[in-house]
Structures are given as C-alpha cells and as structure tokens.
Amino acid sequence: AHAERYKLRYPFSVRNLLNLYDLYEKDRNYEKSLPLLDQILAIEPDNLRAKELKGEAFDENFEI
C-alpha cells in the first residue's frame, strides 16, 4: 500500500517502480507487474534491470 501511494506522489521514481514490480511478482499479480516494466523503460530506456526482467537485455559484445 505504501509503494502504491508513493507511486501516486512520485510516478517517475524508478527505484519505487522496481520495488513495486518485485512486490507484485511475489504475489503473482502479473497484470499489475508487467506494465510497470514498460513504465520504467519509458522513463529510463537503458535500465538494465528492467530490460533483464522483460527479457530484452543482451550483451552487445556477444558473438556467435
């Protein structure tokens, strides 16, 4: 509940959004957790943690 209220006051706090994502994931509330990753990436497109959680992270130096 506190993280939700904090989100209302500070909607661009990536740290809080990641915390809220983790809380929703632990509750298996995927309808609320997955859109948070999109919000995080809209604020910080290069956020590695959000990219990893969404499955978009890759190593640019990786060769096949």
CSV table of N, CA and C in Angstrom, one decimal:
chain,number,residue,atom,x,y,z
A,1,ALA,N,0.8,-1.2,0.0
A,1,ALA,CA,0.0,0.0,0.0
A,1,ALA,C,0.9,1.3,0.0
A,2,HIS,N,2.0,1.2,0.7
A,2,HIS,CA,2.9,2.4,0.8
A,2,HIS,C,3.5,2.7,-0.6
A,3,ALA,N,3.9,1.6,-1.2
A,3,ALA,CA,4.6,1.8,-2.5
A,3,ALA,C,3.6,2.3,-3.5
A,4,GLU,N,2.3,1.9,-3.5
A,4,GLU,CA,1.3,2.4,-4.4
A,4,GLU,C,1.1,3.9,-4.1
A,5,ARG,N,1.0,4.3,-2.9
A,5,ARG,CA,0.9,5.7,-2.5
A,5,ARG,C,2.1,6.6,-3.0
A,6,TYR,N,3.3,6.0,-2.8
A,6,TYR,CA,4.5,6.7,-3.2
A,6,TYR,C,4.5,6.9,-4.7
A,7,LYS,N,4.0,5.9,-5.4
A,7,LYS,CA,3.9,5.9,-6.9
A,7,LYS,C,3.0,7.1,-7.3
A,8,LEU,N,1.9,7.3,-6.6
A,8,LEU,CA,1.0,8.4,-6.9
A,8,LEU,C,1.7,9.8,-6.7
A,9,ARG,N,2.5,9.9,-5.7
A,9,ARG,CA,3.2,11.2,-5.5
A,9,ARG,C,4.4,11.3,-6.4
A,10,TYR,N,5.1,10.2,-6.6
A,10,TYR,CA,6.4,10.3,-7.4
A,10,TYR,C,6.3,9.2,-8.5
A,11,PRO,N,5.5,9.5,-9.6
A,11,PRO,CA,5.3,8.5,-10.6
A,11,PRO,C,6.6,8.2,-11.4
A,12,PHE,N,7.6,9.0,-11.3
A,12,PHE,CA,8.8,8.7,-12.1
A,12,PHE,C,10.0,8.2,-11.3
A,13,SER,N,9.7,7.7,-10.1
A,13,SER,CA,10.7,7.1,-9.2
A,13,SER,C,10.9,5.6,-9.7
A,14,VAL,N,12.0,5.4,-10.4
A,14,VAL,CA,12.3,4.1,-11.0
A,14,VAL,C,12.6,3.1,-9.8
A,15,ARG,N,13.2,3.6,-8.8
A,15,ARG,CA,13.5,2.7,-7.7
A,15,ARG,C,12.2,2.2,-7.1
A,16,ASN,N,11.2,3.0,-6.9
A,16,ASN,CA,10.0,2.6,-6.3
A,16,ASN,C,9.2,1.7,-7.3
A,17,LEU,N,9.3,2.0,-8.6
A,17,LEU,CA,8.6,1.2,-9.6
A,17,LEU,C,9.2,-0.2,-9.6
A,18,LEU,N,10.5,-0.3,-9.5
A,18,LEU,CA,11.1,-1.7,-9.4
A,18,LEU,C,10.7,-2.4,-8.1
A,19,ASN,N,10.6,-1.7,-7.0
A,19,ASN,CA,10.2,-2.3,-5.8
A,19,ASN,C,8.8,-2.8,-5.9
A,20,LEU,N,7.9,-2.0,-6.5
A,20,LEU,CA,6.5,-2.3,-6.7
A,20,LEU,C,6.4,-3.5,-7.6
A,21,TYR,N,7.2,-3.6,-8.6
A,21,TYR,CA,7.3,-4.7,-9.6
A,21,TYR,C,7.6,-6.0,-8.8
A,22,ASP,N,8.6,-5.9,-8.0
A,22,ASP,CA,9.0,-7.1,-7.2
A,22,ASP,C,7.9,-7.6,-6.2
A,23,LEU,N,7.2,-6.6,-5.6
A,23,LEU,CA,6.1,-7.0,-4.7
A,23,LEU,C,5.0,-7.7,-5.5
A,24,TYR,N,4.6,-7.1,-6.7
A,24,TYR,CA,3.6,-7.7,-7.5
A,24,TYR,C,4.0,-9.1,-8.0
A,25,GLU,N,5.2,-9.3,-8.3
A,25,GLU,CA,5.7,-10.6,-8.8
A,25,GLU,C,5.6,-11.6,-7.7
A,26,LYS,N,6.0,-11.2,-6.5
A,26,LYS,CA,5.9,-12.2,-5.4
A,26,LYS,C,4.5,-12.6,-5.1
A,27,ASP,N,3.5,-11.7,-5.4
A,27,ASP,CA,2.1,-12.0,-5.2
A,27,ASP,C,1.5,-12.7,-6.5
A,28,ARG,N,2.4,-12.8,-7.5
A,28,ARG,CA,1.9,-13.4,-8.8
A,28,ARG,C,0.8,-12.6,-9.4
A,29,ASN,N,0.9,-11.3,-9.2
A,29,ASN,CA,-0.1,-10.4,-9.8
A,29,ASN,C,0.6,-9.8,-11.1
A,30,TYR,N,0.6,-10.6,-12.2
A,30,TYR,CA,1.3,-10.2,-13.4
A,30,TYR,C,0.6,-9.1,-14.2
A,31,GLU,N,-0.7,-9.0,-14.0
A,31,GLU,CA,-1.5,-7.9,-14.6
A,31,GLU,C,-1.0,-6.5,-14.2
A,32,LYS,N,-0.5,-6.4,-13.0
A,32,LYS,CA,0.0,-5.2,-12.4
A,32,LYS,C,1.5,-5.1,-12.6
A,33,SER,N,2.2,-6.2,-12.5
A,33,SER,CA,3.7,-6.1,-12.5
A,33,SER,C,4.2,-5.9,-13.9
A,34,LEU,N,3.7,-6.5,-14.9
A,34,LEU,CA,4.3,-6.4,-16.3
A,34,LEU,C,4.2,-4.9,-16.8
A,35,PRO,N,3.1,-4.2,-16.7
A,35,PRO,CA,3.1,-2.9,-17.2
A,35,PRO,C,4.1,-1.9,-16.5
A,36,LEU,N,4.5,-2.3,-15.3
A,36,LEU,CA,5.5,-1.4,-14.6
A,36,LEU,C,6.8,-1.4,-15.3
A,37,LEU,N,7.2,-2.6,-15.9
A,37,LEU,CA,8.4,-2.6,-16.7
A,37,LEU,C,8.4,-1.7,-17.9
A,38,ASP,N,7.2,-1.6,-18.5
A,38,ASP,CA,7.1,-0.6,-19.6
A,38,ASP,C,7.2,0.8,-19.1
A,39,GLN,N,6.7,1.1,-17.9
A,39,GLN,CA,6.8,2.4,-17.4
A,39,GLN,C,8.2,2.8,-17.1
A,40,ILE,N,8.9,1.8,-16.5
A,40,ILE,CA,10.3,2.0,-16.1
A,40,ILE,C,11.1,2.3,-17.4
A,41,LEU,N,10.9,1.5,-18.4
A,41,LEU,CA,11.7,1.7,-19.7
A,41,LEU,C,11.3,2.9,-20.4
A,42,ALA,N,10.1,3.4,-20.2
A,42,ALA,CA,9.7,4.7,-20.8
A,42,ALA,C,10.5,5.9,-20.1
A,43,ILE,N,10.8,5.7,-18.8
A,43,ILE,CA,11.5,6.7,-18.0
A,43,ILE,C,13.0,6.6,-18.3
A,44,GLU,N,13.5,5.4,-18.2
A,44,GLU,CA,14.9,5.1,-18.4
A,44,GLU,C,15.0,3.9,-19.4
A,45,PRO,N,15.1,4.3,-20.7
A,45,PRO,CA,15.2,3.2,-21.7
A,45,PRO,C,16.4,2.3,-21.6
A,46,ASP,N,17.5,2.7,-20.9
A,46,ASP,CA,18.6,1.9,-20.8
A,46,ASP,C,18.7,1.2,-19.4
A,47,ASN,N,17.6,1.1,-18.7
A,47,ASN,CA,17.6,0.5,-17.4
A,47,ASN,C,17.8,-1.1,-17.6
A,48,LEU,N,19.0,-1.5,-17.2
A,48,LEU,CA,19.4,-2.9,-17.4
A,48,LEU,C,18.5,-3.9,-16.6
A,49,ARG,N,18.2,-3.5,-15.4
A,49,ARG,CA,17.3,-4.5,-14.6
A,49,ARG,C,16.0,-4.7,-15.2
A,50,ALA,N,15.4,-3.6,-15.7
A,50,ALA,CA,14.0,-3.7,-16.3
A,50,ALA,C,14.1,-4.5,-17.6
A,51,LYS,N,15.2,-4.2,-18.4
A,51,LYS,CA,15.4,-5.0,-19.6
A,51,LYS,C,15.6,-6.5,-19.4
A,52,GLU,N,16.4,-6.8,-18.3
A,52,GLU,CA,16.6,-8.2,-18.0
A,52,GLU,C,15.2,-8.9,-17.6
A,53,LEU,N,14.5,-8.2,-16.7
A,53,LEU,CA,13.2,-8.7,-16.3
A,53,LEU,C,12.2,-8.9,-17.4
A,54,LYS,N,12.3,-8.0,-18.4
A,54,LYS,CA,11.4,-8.1,-19.5
A,54,LYS,C,12.0,-9.0,-20.6
A,55,GLY,N,13.2,-9.4,-20.5
A,55,GLY,CA,13.8,-10.3,-21.4
A,55,GLY,C,14.4,-9.7,-22.6
A,56,GLU,N,14.7,-8.4,-22.5
A,56,GLU,CA,15.3,-7.6,-23.7
A,56,GLU,C,16.8,-7.4,-23.5
A,57,ALA,N,17.3,-7.7,-22.4
A,57,ALA,CA,18.8,-7.4,-22.2
A,57,ALA,C,19.6,-8.4,-23.0
A,58,PHE,N,20.7,-7.9,-23.6
A,58,PHE,CA,21.6,-8.8,-24.3
A,58,PHE,C,23.0,-8.1,-24.2
A,59,ASP,N,24.0,-9.0,-24.4
A,59,ASP,CA,25.3,-8.5,-24.4
A,59,ASP,C,25.7,-8.1,-25.8
A,60,GLU,N,26.0,-6.8,-26.0
A,60,GLU,CA,26.4,-6.3,-27.3
A,60,GLU,C,27.7,-6.9,-27.9
A,61,ASN,N,28.5,-7.4,-27.0
A,61,ASN,CA,29.8,-8.0,-27.4
A,61,ASN,C,29.7,-9.5,-27.7
A,62,PHE,N,28.5,-10.1,-27.6
A,62,PHE,CA,28.3,-11.5,-27.8
A,62,PHE,C,28.5,-11.8,-29.2
A,63,GLU,N,29.3,-12.8,-29.5
A,63,GLU,CA,29.4,-13.3,-30.9
A,63,GLU,C,29.0,-14.7,-31.0
A,64,ILE,N,28.4,-15.0,-32.2
A,64,ILE,CA,28.0,-16.4,-32.5
A,64,ILE,C,29.0,-17.1,-33.2
